[in-house]
Short mmCIF file of C-alpha atoms in Angstrom, two decimals:
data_model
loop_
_atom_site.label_atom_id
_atom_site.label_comp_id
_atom_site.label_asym_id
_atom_site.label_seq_id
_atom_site.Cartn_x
_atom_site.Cartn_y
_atom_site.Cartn_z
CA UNK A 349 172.19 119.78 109.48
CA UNK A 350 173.71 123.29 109.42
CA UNK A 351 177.19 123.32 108.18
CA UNK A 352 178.16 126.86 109.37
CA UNK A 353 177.73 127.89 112.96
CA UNK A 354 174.88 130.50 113.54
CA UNK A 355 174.64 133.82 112.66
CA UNK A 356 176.66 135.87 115.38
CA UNK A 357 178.85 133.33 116.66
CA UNK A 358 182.51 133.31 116.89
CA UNK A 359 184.80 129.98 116.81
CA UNK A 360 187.24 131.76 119.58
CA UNK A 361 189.75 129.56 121.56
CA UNK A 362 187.46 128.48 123.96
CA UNK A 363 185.42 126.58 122.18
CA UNK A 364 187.82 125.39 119.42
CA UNK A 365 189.69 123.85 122.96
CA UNK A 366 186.27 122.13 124.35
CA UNK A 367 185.93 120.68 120.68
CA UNK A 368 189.64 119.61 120.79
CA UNK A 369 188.67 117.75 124.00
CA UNK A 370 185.56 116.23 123.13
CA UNK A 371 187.18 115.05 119.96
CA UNK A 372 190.06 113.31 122.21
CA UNK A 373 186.78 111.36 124.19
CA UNK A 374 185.10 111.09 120.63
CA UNK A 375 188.42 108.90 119.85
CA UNK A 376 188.70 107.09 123.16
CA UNK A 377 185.55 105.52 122.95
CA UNK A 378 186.10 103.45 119.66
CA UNK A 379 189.55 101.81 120.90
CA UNK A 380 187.36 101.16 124.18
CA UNK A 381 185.15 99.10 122.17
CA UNK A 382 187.37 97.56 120.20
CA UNK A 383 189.93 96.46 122.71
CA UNK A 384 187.30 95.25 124.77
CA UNK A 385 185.99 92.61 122.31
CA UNK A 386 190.03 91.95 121.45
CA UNK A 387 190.78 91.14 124.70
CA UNK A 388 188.26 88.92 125.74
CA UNK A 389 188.90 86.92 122.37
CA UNK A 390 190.68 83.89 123.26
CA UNK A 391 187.91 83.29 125.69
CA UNK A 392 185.15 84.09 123.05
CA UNK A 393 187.09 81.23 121.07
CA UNK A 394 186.87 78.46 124.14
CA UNK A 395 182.99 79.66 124.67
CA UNK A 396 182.26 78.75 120.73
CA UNK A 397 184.59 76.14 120.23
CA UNK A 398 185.94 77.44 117.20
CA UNK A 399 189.81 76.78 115.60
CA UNK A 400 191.81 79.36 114.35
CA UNK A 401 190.21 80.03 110.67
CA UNK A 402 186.52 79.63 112.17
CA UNK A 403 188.24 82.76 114.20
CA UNK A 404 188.94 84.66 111.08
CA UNK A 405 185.68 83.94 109.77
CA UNK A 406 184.22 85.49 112.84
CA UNK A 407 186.05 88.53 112.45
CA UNK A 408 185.28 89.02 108.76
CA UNK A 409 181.68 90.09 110.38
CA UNK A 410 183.55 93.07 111.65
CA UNK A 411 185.68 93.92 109.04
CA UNK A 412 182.09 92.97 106.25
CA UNK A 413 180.66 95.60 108.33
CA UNK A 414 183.13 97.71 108.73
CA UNK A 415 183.91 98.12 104.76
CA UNK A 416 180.31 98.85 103.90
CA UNK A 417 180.20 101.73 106.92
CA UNK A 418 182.73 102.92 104.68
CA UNK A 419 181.24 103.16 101.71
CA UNK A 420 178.45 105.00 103.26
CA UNK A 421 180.32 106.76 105.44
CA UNK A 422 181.13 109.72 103.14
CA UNK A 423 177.21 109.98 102.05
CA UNK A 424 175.92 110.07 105.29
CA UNK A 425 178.05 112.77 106.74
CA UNK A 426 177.34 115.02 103.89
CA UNK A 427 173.44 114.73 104.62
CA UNK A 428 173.56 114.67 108.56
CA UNK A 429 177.08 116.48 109.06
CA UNK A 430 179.91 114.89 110.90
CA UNK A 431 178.46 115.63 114.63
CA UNK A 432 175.14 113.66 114.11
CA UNK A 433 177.09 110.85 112.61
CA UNK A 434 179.37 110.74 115.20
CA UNK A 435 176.80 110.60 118.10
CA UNK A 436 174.27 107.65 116.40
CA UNK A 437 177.34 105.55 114.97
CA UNK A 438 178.91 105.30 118.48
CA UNK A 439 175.36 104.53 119.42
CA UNK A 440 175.31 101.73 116.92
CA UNK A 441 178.70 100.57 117.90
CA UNK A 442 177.60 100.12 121.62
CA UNK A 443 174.83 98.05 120.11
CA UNK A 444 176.65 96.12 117.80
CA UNK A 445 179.18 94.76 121.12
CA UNK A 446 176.31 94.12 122.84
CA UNK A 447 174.71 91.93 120.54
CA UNK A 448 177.85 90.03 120.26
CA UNK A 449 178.20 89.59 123.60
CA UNK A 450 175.51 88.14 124.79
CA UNK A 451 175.28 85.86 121.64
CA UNK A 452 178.58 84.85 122.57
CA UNK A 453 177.37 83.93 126.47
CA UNK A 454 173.29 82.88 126.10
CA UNK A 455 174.05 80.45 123.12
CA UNK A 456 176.91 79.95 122.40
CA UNK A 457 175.57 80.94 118.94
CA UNK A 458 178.38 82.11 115.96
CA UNK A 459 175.68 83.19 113.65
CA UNK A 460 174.48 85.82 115.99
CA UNK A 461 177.93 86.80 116.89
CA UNK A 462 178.43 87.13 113.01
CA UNK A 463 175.56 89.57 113.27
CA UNK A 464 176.40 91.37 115.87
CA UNK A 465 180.38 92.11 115.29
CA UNK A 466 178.92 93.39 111.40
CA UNK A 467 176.68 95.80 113.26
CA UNK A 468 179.83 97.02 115.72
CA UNK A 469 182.04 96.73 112.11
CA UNK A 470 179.47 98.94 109.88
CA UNK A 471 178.62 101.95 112.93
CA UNK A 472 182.82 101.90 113.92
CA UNK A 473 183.51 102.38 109.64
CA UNK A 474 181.11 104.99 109.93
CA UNK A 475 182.03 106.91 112.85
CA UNK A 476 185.77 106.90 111.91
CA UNK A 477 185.41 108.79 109.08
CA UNK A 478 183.30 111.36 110.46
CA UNK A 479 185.27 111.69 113.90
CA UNK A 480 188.64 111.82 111.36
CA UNK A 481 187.14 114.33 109.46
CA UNK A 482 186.10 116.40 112.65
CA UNK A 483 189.57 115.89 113.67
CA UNK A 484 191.13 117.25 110.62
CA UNK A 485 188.68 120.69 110.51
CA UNK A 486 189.66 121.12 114.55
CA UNK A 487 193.35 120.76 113.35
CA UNK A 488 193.02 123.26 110.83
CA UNK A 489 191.20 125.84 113.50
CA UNK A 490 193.75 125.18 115.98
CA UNK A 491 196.49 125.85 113.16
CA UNK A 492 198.71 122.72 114.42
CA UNK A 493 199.30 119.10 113.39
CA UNK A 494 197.76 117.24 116.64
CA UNK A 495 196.40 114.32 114.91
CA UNK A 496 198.79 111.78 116.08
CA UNK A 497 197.19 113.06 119.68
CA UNK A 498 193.88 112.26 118.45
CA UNK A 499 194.72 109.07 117.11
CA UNK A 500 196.74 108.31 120.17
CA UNK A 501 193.31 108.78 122.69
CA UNK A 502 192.02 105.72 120.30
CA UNK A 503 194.89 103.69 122.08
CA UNK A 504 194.04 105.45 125.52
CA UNK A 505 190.67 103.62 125.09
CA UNK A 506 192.27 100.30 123.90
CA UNK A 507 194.42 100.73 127.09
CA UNK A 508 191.87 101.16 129.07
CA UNK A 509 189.42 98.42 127.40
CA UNK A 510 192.77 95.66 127.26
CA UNK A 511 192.85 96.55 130.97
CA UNK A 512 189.40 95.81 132.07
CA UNK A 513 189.46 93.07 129.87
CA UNK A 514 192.48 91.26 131.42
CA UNK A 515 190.65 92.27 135.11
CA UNK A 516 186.98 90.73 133.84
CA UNK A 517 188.80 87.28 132.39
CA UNK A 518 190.67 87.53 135.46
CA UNK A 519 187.58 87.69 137.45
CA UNK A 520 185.09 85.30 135.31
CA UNK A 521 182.99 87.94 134.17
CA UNK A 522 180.33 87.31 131.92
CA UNK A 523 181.20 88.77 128.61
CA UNK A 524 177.90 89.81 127.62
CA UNK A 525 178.26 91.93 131.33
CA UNK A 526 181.54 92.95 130.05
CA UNK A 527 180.80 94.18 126.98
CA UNK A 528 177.44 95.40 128.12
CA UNK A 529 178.78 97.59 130.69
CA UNK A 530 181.57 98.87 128.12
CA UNK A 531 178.68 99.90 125.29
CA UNK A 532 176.32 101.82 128.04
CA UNK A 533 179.76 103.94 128.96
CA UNK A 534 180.43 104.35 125.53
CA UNK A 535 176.26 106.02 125.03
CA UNK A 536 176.76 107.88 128.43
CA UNK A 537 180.13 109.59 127.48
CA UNK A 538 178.94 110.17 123.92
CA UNK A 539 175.71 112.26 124.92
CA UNK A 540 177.52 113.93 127.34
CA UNK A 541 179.82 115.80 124.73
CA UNK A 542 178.34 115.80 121.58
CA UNK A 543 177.22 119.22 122.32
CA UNK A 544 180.94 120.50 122.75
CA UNK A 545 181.76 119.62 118.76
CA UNK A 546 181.76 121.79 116.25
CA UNK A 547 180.69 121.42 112.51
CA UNK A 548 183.21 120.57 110.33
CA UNK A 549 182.61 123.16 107.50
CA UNK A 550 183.03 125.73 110.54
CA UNK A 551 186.20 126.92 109.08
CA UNK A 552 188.52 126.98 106.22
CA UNK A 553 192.42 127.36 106.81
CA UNK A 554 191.98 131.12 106.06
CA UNK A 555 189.01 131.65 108.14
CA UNK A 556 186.09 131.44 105.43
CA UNK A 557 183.75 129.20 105.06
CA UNK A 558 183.89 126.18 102.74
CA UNK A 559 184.06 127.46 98.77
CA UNK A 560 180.96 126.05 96.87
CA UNK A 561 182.99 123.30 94.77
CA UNK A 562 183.44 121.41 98.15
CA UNK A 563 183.17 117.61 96.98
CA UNK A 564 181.29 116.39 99.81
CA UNK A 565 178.65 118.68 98.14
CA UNK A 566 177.30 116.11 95.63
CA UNK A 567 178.02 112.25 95.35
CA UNK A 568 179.40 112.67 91.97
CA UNK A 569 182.08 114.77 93.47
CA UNK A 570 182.53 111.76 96.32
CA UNK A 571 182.89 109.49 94.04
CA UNK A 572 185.78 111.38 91.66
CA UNK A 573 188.20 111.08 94.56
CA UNK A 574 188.96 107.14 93.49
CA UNK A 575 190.05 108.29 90.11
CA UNK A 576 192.72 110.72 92.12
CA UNK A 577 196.16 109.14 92.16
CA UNK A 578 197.45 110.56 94.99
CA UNK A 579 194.13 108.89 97.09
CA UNK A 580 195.32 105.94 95.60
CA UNK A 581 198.60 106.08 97.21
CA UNK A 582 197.45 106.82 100.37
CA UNK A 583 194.87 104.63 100.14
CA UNK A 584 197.46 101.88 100.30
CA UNK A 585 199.54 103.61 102.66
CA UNK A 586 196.87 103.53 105.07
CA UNK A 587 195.92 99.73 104.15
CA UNK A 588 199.74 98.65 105.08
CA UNK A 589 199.63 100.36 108.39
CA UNK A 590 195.91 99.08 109.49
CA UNK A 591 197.38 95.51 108.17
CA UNK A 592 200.23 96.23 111.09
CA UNK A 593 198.13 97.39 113.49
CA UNK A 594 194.76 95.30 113.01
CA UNK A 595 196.87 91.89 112.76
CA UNK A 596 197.89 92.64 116.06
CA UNK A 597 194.37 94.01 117.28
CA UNK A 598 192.91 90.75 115.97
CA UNK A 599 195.63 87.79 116.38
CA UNK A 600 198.26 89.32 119.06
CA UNK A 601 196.30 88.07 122.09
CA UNK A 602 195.83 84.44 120.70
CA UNK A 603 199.68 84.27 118.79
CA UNK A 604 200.90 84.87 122.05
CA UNK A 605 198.46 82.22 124.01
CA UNK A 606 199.32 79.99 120.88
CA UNK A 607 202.85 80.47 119.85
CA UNK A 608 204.52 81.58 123.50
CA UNK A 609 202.34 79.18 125.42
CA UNK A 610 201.08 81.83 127.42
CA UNK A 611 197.75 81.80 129.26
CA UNK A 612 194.69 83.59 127.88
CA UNK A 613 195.06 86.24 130.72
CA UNK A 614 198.81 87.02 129.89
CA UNK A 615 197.79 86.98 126.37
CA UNK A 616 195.26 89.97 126.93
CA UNK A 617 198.14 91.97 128.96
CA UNK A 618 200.40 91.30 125.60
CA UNK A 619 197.98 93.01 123.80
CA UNK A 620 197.67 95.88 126.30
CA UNK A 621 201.53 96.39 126.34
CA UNK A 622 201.12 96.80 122.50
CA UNK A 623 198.57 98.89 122.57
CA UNK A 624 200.54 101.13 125.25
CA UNK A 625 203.45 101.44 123.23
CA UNK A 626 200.74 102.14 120.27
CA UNK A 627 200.27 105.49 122.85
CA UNK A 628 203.38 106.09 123.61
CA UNK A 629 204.62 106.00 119.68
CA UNK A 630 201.04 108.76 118.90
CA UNK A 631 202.31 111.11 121.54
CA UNK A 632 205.80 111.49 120.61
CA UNK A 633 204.19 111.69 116.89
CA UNK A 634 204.01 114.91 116.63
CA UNK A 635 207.56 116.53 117.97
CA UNK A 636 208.57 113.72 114.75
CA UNK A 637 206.56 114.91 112.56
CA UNK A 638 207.88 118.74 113.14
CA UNK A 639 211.36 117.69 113.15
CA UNK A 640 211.14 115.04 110.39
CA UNK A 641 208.47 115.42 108.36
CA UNK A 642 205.43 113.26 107.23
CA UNK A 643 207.51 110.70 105.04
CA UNK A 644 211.05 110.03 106.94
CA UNK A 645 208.55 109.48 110.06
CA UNK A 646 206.48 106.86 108.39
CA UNK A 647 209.73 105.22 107.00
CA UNK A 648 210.82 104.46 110.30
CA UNK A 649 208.11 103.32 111.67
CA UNK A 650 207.34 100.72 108.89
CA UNK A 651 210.98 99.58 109.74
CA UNK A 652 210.03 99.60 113.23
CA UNK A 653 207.08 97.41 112.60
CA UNK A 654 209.13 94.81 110.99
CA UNK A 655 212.03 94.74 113.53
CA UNK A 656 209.41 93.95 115.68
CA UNK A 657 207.70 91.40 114.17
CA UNK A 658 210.86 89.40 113.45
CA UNK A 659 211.36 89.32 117.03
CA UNK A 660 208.12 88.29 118.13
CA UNK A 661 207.63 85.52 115.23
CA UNK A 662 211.25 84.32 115.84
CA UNK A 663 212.43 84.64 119.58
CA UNK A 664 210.90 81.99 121.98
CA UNK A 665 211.86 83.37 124.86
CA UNK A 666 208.54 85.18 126.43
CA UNK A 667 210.58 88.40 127.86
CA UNK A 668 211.88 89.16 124.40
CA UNK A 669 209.03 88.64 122.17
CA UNK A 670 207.65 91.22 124.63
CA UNK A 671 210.48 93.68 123.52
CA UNK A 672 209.20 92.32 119.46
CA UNK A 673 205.44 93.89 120.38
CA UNK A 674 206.76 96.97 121.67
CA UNK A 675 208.77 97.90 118.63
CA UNK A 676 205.77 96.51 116.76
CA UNK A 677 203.09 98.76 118.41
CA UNK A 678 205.64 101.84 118.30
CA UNK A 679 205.71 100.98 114.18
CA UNK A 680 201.80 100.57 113.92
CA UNK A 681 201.32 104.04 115.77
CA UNK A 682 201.35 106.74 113.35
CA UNK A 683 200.70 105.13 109.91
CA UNK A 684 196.94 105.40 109.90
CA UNK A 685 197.01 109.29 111.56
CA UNK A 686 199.95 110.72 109.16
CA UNK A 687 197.49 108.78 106.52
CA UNK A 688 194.13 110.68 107.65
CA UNK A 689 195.89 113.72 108.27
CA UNK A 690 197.37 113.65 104.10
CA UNK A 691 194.01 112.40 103.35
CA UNK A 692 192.31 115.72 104.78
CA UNK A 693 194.97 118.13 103.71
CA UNK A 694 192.60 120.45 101.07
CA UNK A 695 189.03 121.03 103.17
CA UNK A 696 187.08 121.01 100.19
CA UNK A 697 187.96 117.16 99.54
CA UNK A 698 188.40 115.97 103.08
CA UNK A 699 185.53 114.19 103.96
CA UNK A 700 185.66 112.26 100.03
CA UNK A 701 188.74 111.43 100.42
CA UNK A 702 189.00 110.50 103.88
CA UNK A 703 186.05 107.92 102.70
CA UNK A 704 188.04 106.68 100.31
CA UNK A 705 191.22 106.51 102.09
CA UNK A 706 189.60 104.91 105.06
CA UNK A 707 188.00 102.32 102.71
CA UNK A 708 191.03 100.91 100.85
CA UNK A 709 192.70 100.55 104.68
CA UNK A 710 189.96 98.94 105.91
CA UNK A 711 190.22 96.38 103.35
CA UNK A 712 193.29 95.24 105.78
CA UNK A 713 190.21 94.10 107.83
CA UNK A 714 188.29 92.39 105.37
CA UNK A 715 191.06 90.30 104.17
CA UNK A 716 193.77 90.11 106.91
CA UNK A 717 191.14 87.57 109.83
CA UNK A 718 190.77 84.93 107.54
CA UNK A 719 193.77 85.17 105.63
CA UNK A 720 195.74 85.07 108.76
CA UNK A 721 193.33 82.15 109.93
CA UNK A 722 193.68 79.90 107.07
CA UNK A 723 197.27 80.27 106.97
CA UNK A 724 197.28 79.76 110.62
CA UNK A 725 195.97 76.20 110.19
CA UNK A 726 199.00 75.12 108.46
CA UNK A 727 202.03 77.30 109.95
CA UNK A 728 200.14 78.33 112.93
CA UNK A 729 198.66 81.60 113.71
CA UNK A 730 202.72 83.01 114.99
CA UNK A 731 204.49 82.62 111.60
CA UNK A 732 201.17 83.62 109.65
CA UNK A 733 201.94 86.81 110.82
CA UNK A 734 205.03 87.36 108.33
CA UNK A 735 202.57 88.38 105.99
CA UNK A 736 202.48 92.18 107.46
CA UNK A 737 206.31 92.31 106.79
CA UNK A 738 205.10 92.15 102.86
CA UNK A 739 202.69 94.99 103.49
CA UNK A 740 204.77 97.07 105.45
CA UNK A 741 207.96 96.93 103.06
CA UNK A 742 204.89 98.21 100.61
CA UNK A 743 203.94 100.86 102.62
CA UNK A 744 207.42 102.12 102.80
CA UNK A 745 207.60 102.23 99.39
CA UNK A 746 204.78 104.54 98.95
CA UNK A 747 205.47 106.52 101.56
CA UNK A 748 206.05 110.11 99.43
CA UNK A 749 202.20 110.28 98.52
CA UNK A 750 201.98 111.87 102.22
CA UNK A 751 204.40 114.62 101.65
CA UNK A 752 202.89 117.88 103.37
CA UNK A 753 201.40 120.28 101.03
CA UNK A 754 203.23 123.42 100.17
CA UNK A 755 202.20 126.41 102.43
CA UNK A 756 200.28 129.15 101.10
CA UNK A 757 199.75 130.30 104.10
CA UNK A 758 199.99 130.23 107.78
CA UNK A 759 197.39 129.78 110.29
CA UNK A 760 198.14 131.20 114.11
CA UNK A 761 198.08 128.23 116.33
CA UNK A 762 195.80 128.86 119.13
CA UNK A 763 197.61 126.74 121.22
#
């Protein structure tokens, strides 16, 4: 795939806006998915008869997935470009829900739910790198920090998925239906767009094309971004703030059934009010991050995190463990962005170490189900969560390796 736009073709604000906007759909559609499989979990747990750690187990097929998506990820948008990636790896995801789905409702069969979650995990590790890395290039052309904003329409679409999740459990819907009907809106919306994004070697920050020493050029060069300190650093940044926000994504719903005695249909709308404040804390990201800066921002919101999880593990009274989620989600919301956003700071190394920054955070995934499970078994699933107060206090720590570049030059914003 071309990674310059044709001969005689100007990236003017017109169609640097229609790729902003498809990008915000691009992001959606993800946290549609995902949220929609969340939400429907405690029932997917009664339907297969599983306890807590067979849970984590089950989620390890995502997060198995997931990790080696990753590990590809970089490869395959250097051959096929970030646009082409984008498009078949939502495909894939819509699949991969599918399959799980109706496993989940024609069986009940785990093994085939195993399958199908590592399918939705590998095409979802794919298609976040290359919609991050899209992200960053569109942020570059439109000469303004708005990935927060982008990150934030991923928890429009978990809003919007927790919803109709809560409705279809509400209603005894199927959830192969459910998460049938949520993968052929996710191919629909997709195909309807893709045409609207731009490549992401388009343009540089000083309007020329991508130098010849870009590392997404050979895998060698992919590859040298895990000797890089700084990739390191923000590698674990990133794996503290997925820990906050994917313990939540994957044990909120069931802590709350669990530990708050709860029913499973309050338990989804839990989970939607963290995934609202989630939004709430990605919109407001960016007037922070002008004001504040990169690290005092993520500072606070690790500190947020834990205020919130105190509450939440500690406070038996329903009404404010509610209050513990909010200040929870509005911690977990700008980790991961501020993280992609350092991650993609020099062009030439964006889409390596994006790769590599999204893989050490998605090893929150891998680990975080079952360790959460198994400790669940023993303290239950409520106090397992102190665990993400370790790896937040971490992620505090390390905090400076996201420190904004020095300018060396500014870019107009077009908006």
């Amino acid at each position: 795939m071309s990674r310059t736009p044709p001969p005689g073709t100007a990236l003017d604000r017109r169609r640097v806006l229609a790729w902003r906007n498809a990008i915000f759909l691009v992001f959606a559609l993800p946290g549609l998915a995902m949220a929609s499989w969340v939400s429907r979990l405690p029932a997917v747990r009664d339907a297969l008869d599983v306890s807590p750690g067979q849970v984590g187990l089950l989620i390890v097929g995502i997060s198995v997935g997931s990790i080696t998506g990753l590990v590809a990820s970089s490869h395959i948008v250097a051959r096929f470009g970030a646009v082409t990636t984008i498009t078949w790896g939502l495909v894939a995801t819509a699949l991969g829900i599918s399959i799980t789905g109706l496993a989940v409702t024609l069986g009940p069969s785990f093994s085939f739910a195993f399958v199908g979650l590592m399918v939705f995990g590998a095409a979802t590790g794919i298609t976040d790198v290359a919609m991050n890395v899209s992200g960053a290039a569109n942020e570059r052309a439109l000469g303004r920090s708005i990935m927060p904003i982008f990150h934030a329409f991923f928890s429009f679409g978990t809003m919007v998925g927790a919803a109709a999740g809560a409705l279809a459990e509400l209603a005894g819907l199927p959830i192969a239906t459910h998460l049938g009907v949520a993968g052929a809106l996710m191919v629909v919306s997709i195909f309807l767009v893709r045409r609207f994004i731009q490549p992401e070697h388009v343009i540089e920050e000083d309007g020329q094309i991508v130098a010849a020493d870009d590392h997404s050029r050979s895998w060698r060069g992919r590859l040298s971004m895990w000797r890089d300190p700084r990739t390191l650093l923000i590698g674990v940044l990133v794996l503290a703030a997925a820990f906050a926000e994917g313990s939540a994504n994957d044990w909120l719903a069931i802590a709350s059934v669990d530990g708050h005695g709860v029913n499973n249909e309050t338990g989804a709308l839990i989970f939607g009010v963290f995934v609202t404040a989630m939004t709430i804390g990605r919109l407001g990201g960016v007037f922070l991050l002008d004001r504040f800066g990169r690290v005092a921002v993520l500072r606070g919101s690790f500190f947020l995190a834990v205020m919130g999880l105190l509450i939440f593990i500690f406070v038996p009274a329903t009404p404010l463990a509610i209050v513990g989620v909010v200040l929870w989600g509005l911690g977990s919301a700008l980790g991961f962005p501020i993280g992609m956003s350092a991650a993609a700071d020099d062009p030439k190394t964006a889409a390596a170490r994006v790769s590599a920054v999204a893989t050490i955070g998605y090893f929150a995934f891998l680990v975080g189900p079952p360790v959460i499970g198994l400790l669940g078994e023993y303290t239950g699933v409520l106090h397992a969560l102190l665990i993400v107060l370790v790896l937040a206090a971490i992620g505090s720590l390390v905090a400076g390796a996201a420190r904004e570049p020095r300018p060396s030059g500014a870019t107009a914003p077009l908006s």
